C-alpha positions as semicolon CSV with decimal commas, in nm:
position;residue;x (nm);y (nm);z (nm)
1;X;0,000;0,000;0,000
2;X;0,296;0,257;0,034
3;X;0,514;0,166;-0,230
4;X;0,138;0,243;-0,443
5;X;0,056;0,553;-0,228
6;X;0,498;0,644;-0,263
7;X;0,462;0,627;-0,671
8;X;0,122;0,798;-0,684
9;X;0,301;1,122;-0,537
10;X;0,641;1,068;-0,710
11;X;0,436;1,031;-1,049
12;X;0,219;1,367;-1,005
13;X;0,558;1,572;-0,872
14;X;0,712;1,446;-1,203
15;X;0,432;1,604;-1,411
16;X;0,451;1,876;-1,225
17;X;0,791;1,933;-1,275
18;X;0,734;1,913;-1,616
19;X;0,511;2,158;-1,645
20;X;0,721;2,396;-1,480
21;X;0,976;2,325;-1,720
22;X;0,808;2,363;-1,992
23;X;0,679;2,711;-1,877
24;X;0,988;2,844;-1,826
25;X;1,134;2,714;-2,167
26;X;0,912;2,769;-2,439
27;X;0,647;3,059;-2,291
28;X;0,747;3,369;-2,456
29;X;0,906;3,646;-2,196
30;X;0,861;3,303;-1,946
31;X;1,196;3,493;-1,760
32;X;1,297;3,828;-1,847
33;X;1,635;3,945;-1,678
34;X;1,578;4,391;-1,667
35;X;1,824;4,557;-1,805
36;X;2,056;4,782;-1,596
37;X;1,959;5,113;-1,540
38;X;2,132;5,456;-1,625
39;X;2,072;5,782;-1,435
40;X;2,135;6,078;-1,548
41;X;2,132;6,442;-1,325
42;X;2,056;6,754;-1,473
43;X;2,086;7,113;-1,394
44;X;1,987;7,330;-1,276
45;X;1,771;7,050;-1,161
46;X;1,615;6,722;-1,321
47;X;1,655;6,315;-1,337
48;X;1,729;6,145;-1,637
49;X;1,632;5,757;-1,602
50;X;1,684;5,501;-1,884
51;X;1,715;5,140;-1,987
52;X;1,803;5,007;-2,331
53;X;1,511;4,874;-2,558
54;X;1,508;4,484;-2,599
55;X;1,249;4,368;-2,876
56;X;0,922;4,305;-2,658
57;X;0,932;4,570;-2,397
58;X;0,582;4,757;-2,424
59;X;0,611;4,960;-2,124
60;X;0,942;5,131;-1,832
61;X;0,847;5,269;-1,552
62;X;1,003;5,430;-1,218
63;X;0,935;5,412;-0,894
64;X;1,192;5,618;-0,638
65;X;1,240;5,834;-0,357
66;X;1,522;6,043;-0,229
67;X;1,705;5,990;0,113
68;X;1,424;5,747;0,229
69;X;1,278;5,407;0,200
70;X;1,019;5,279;-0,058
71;X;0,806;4,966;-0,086
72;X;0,737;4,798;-0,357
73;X;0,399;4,896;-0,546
74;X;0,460;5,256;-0,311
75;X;0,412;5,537;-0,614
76;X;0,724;5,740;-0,457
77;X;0,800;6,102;-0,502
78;X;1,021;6,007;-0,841
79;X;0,769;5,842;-1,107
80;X;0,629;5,815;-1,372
81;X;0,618;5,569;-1,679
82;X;0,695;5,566;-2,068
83;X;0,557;5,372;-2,343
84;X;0,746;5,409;-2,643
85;X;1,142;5,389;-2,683
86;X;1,337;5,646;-2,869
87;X;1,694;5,651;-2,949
88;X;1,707;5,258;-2,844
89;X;1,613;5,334;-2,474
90;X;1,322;5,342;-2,250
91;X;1,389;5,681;-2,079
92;X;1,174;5,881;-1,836
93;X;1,306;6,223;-1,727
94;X;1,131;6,435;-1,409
95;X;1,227;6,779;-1,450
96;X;1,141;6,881;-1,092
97;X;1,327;6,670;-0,843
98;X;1,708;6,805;-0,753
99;X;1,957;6,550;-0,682
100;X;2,270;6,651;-0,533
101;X;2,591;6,453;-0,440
102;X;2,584;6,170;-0,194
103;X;2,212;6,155;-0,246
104;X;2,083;5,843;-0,230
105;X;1,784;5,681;-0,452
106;X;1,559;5,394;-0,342
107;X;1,374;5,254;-0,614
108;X;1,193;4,982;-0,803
109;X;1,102;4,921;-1,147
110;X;0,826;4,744;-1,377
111;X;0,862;4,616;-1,670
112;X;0,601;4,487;-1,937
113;X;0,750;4,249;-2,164
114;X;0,561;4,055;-2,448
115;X;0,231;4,137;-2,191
116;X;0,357;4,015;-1,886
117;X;0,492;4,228;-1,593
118;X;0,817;4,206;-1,435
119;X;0,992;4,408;-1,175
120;X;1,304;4,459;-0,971
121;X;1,260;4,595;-0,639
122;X;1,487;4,730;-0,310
123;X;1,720;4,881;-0,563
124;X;1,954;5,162;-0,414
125;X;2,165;5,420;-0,594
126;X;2,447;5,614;-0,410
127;X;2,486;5,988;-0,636
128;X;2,874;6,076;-0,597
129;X;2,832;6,410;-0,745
130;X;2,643;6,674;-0,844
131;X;2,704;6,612;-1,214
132;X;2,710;6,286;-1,330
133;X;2,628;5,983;-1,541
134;X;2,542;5,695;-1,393
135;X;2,513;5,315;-1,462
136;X;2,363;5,078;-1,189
137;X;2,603;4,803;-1,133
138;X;2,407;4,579;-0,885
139;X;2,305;4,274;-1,038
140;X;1,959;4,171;-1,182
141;X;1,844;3,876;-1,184
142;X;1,611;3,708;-1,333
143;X;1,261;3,814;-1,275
144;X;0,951;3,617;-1,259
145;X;0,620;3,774;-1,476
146;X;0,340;3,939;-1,266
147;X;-0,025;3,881;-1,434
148;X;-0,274;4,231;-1,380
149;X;0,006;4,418;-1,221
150;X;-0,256;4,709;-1,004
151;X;-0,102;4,993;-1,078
152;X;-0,029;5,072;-1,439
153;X;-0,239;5,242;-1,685
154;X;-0,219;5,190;-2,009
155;X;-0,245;5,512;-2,206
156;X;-0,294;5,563;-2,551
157;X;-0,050;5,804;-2,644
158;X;0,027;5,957;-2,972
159;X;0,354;5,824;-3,134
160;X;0,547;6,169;-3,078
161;X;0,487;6,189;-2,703
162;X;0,802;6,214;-2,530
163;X;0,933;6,231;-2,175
164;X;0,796;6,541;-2,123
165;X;0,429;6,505;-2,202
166;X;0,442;6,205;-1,971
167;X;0,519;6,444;-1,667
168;X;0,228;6,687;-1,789
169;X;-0,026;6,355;-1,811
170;X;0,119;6,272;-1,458
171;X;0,055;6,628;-1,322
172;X;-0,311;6,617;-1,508
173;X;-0,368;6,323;-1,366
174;X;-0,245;6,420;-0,998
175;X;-0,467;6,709;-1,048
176;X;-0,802;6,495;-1,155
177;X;-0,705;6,271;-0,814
178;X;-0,716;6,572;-0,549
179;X;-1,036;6,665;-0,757
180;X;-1,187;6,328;-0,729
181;X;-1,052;6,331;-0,307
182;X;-1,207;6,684;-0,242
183;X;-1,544;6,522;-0,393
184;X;-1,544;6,239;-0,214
185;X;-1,463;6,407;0,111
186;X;-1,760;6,623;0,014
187;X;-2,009;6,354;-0,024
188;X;-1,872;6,237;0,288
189;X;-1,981;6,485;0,505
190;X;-2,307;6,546;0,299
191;X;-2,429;6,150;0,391
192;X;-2,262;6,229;0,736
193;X;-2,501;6,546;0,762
194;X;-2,808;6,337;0,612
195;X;-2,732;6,059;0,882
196;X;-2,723;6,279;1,149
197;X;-3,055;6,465;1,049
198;X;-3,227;6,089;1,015
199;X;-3,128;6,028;1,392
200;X;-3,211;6,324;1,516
201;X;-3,577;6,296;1,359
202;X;-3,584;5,886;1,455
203;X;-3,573;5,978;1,785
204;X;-3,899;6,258;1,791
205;X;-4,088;5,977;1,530
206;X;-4,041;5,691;1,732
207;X;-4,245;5,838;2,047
208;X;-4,490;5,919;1,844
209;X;-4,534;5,581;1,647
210;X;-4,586;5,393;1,971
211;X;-4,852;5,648;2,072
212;X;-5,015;5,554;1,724
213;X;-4,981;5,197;1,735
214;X;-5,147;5,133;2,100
215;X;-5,411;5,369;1,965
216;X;-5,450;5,155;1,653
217;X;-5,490;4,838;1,924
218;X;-5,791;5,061;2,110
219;X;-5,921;5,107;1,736
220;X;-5,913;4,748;1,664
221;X;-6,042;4,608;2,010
222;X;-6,326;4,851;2,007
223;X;-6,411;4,741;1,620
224;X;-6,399;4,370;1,715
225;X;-6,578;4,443;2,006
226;X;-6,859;4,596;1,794
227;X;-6,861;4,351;1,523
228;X;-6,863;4,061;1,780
229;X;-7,164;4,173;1,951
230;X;-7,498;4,073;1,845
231;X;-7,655;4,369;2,028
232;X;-7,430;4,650;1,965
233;X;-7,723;4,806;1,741
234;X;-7,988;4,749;1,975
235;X;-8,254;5,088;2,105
236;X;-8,413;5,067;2,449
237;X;-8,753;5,276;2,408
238;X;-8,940;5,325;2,788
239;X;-9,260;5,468;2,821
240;X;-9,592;5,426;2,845
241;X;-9,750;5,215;2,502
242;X;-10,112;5,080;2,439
243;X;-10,201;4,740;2,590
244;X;-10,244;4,560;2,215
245;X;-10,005;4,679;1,963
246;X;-10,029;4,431;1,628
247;X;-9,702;4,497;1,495
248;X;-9,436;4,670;1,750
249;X;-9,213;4,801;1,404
250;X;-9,557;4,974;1,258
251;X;-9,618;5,108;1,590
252;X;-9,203;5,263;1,647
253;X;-9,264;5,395;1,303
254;X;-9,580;5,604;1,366
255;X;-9,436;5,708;1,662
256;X;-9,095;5,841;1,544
257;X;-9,300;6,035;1,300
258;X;-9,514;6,220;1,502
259;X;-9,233;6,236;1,811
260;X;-8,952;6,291;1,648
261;X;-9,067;6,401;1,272
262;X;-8,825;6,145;1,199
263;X;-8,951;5,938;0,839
264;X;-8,979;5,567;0,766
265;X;-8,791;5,439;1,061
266;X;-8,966;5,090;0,955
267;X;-8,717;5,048;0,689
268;X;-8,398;5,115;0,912
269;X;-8,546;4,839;1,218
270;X;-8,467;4,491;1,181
271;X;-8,662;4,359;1,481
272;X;-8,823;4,463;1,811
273;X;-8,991;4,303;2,120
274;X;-9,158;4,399;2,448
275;X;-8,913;4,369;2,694
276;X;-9,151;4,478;2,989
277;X;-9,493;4,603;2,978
278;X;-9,306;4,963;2,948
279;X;-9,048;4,885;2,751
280;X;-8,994;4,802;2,406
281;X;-8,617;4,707;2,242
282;X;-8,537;4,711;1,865
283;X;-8,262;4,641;1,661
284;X;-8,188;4,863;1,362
285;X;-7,926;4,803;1,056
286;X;-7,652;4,974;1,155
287;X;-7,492;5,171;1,447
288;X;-7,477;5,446;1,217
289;X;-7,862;5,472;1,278
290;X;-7,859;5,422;1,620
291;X;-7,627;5,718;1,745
292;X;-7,907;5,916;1,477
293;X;-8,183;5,834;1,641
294;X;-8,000;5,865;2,030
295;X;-7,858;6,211;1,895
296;X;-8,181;6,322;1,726
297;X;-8,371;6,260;2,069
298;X;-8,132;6,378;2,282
299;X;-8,097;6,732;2,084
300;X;-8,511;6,766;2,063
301;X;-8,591;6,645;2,382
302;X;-8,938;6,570;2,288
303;X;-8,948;6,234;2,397
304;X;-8,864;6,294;2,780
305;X;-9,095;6,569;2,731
306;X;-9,355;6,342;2,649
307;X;-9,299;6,108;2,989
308;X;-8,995;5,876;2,710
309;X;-8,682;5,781;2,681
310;X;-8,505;5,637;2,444
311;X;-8,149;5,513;2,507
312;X;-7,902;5,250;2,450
313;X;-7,956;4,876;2,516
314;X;-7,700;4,588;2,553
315;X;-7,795;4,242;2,685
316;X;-7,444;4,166;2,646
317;X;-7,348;4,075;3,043
């Protein structure tokens, strides 16, 4: 079972392997070794940065600082890129920096070579003099390609662009990012404003939605309340009435007319009964027409006048 399990593994690290191989030796730009750099100084102030054109090189650019460290990917005070070569190098000049002897540069640089990335990074540069031409001597090595290197931008720049319009595109460009910064601080402090304002009224709503919602709870116990009880509609008329009435709805609606002036109160009662010898109760449609009737009494007082009363009536216990 191990000797099986032992050539399983030694099998798959031998394709592997061969893979690799094959990677590094027949993929285009597979290893790409940077050529050395040259800096140049000049006056009355300026850096001159170059590297000679190999056949596949689509893009230089430089990374550095001056008297202090830089990371790698870190933009640096010193940069800028170029995408065309002229006079067989890749050069990129910055016309504002000033160098002076014993200086030292920090840098890093990226590459793009048949449309990979490479870079070399922790690079340092010791300036002797105030005038000179200088050739990096540290060794490069090999470098391994970097897929969707983060920060480049590929610009498409007319064919006589030189050093110079890539400084004014960087500047432009530095220009459109504090514009872009100041906006976004802007917007910041807008939304911080707007958040503020929607606490601030959160606080007086929220009282005020309880309040609403228990009163909503008193609306809906009192309408289930009323639509639960069978005599919720229901008239208590006392008084003194005739010993033989045929039909008690005929008699309540003669008697609202000439009490009350009130018209075809037959139609509005559903039923009615003698509840005593001096009482009668009826039911009308709706409670609607009950507070009408109780209001329409109550305003005219003709009924009391008259030895009646007419009020409500629940034989809910």
């Amino acid at each position: 079972m191990w000797q099986k399990l032992q050539k399983m593994i030694i099998d798959q690290l031998c394709v592997w392997v061969t893979v690799v191989l094959v990677v590094c030796g027949t993929t285009p730009g597979g290893c790409l070794v940077i050529p050395q750099a040259r800096f140049e100084v000049l006056h009355p102030r300026g850096l001159r940065v170059s590297i000679p054109d190999i056949a596949g090189i689509k893009l230089f650019s430089f990374h550095g600082v001056v008297n202090e460290e830089i990371q790698l990917n870190q933009q640096g005070t010193i940069h800028g890129e170029v995408t065309k070569a002229i006079n067989g190098r890749w050069t990129f000049t910055n016309s504002r920096v000033t160098v002076k002897g014993d200086d030292i540069i920090n840098y890093w640089i990226y590459v793009q070579f048949n449309n990979l990335g490479y870079h070399v990074e922790n690079k340092q540069l010791l300036m002797e003099a105030s005038n000179v031409t200088l050739e990096d001597e540290s060794e490069c090595s090999c470098c391994t390609p970097i897929h969707h290197h983060y920060h480049y931008h590929y610009y498409n720049l007319p064919e006589d662009r030189n050093s110079g319009s890539n400084d004014s595109l960087q500047h432009q460009n530095h220009q459109e990012d504090e514009r872009l910064t100041e906006t976004v601080t802007n917007l910041e402090h807008e939304i911080n404003r707007t958040v503020d304002k929607l606490e601030y009224f959160n606080a007086q709503i929220n009282p005020l939605y309880e309040e609403l919602r228990m009163l909503q709870d008193m609306v809906d116990y009192v309408q289930k309340r009323v639509e639960n009880s069978t005599s919720s509609n229901e008239l208590l008329l006392i008084g003194s009435f005739p010993a033989q009435i045929p039909s008690l709805i005929d008699y309540l609606d003669s008697f609202m007319r000439e009490r009350l002036a009130i018209m075809d109160i037959s139609k509005k009662i559903v039923t009615a009964q003698h509840l005593a010898e001096n009482q009668i109760v009826f039911q009308v449609f709706s409670t609607n027409d009950k507070h009408l009737l109780l209001r329409i009494a109550r305003e005219k007082k003709l009924l009391e006048e008259a030895g009646y009363i007419l009020t409500n009536f629940s034989s809910d216990p």
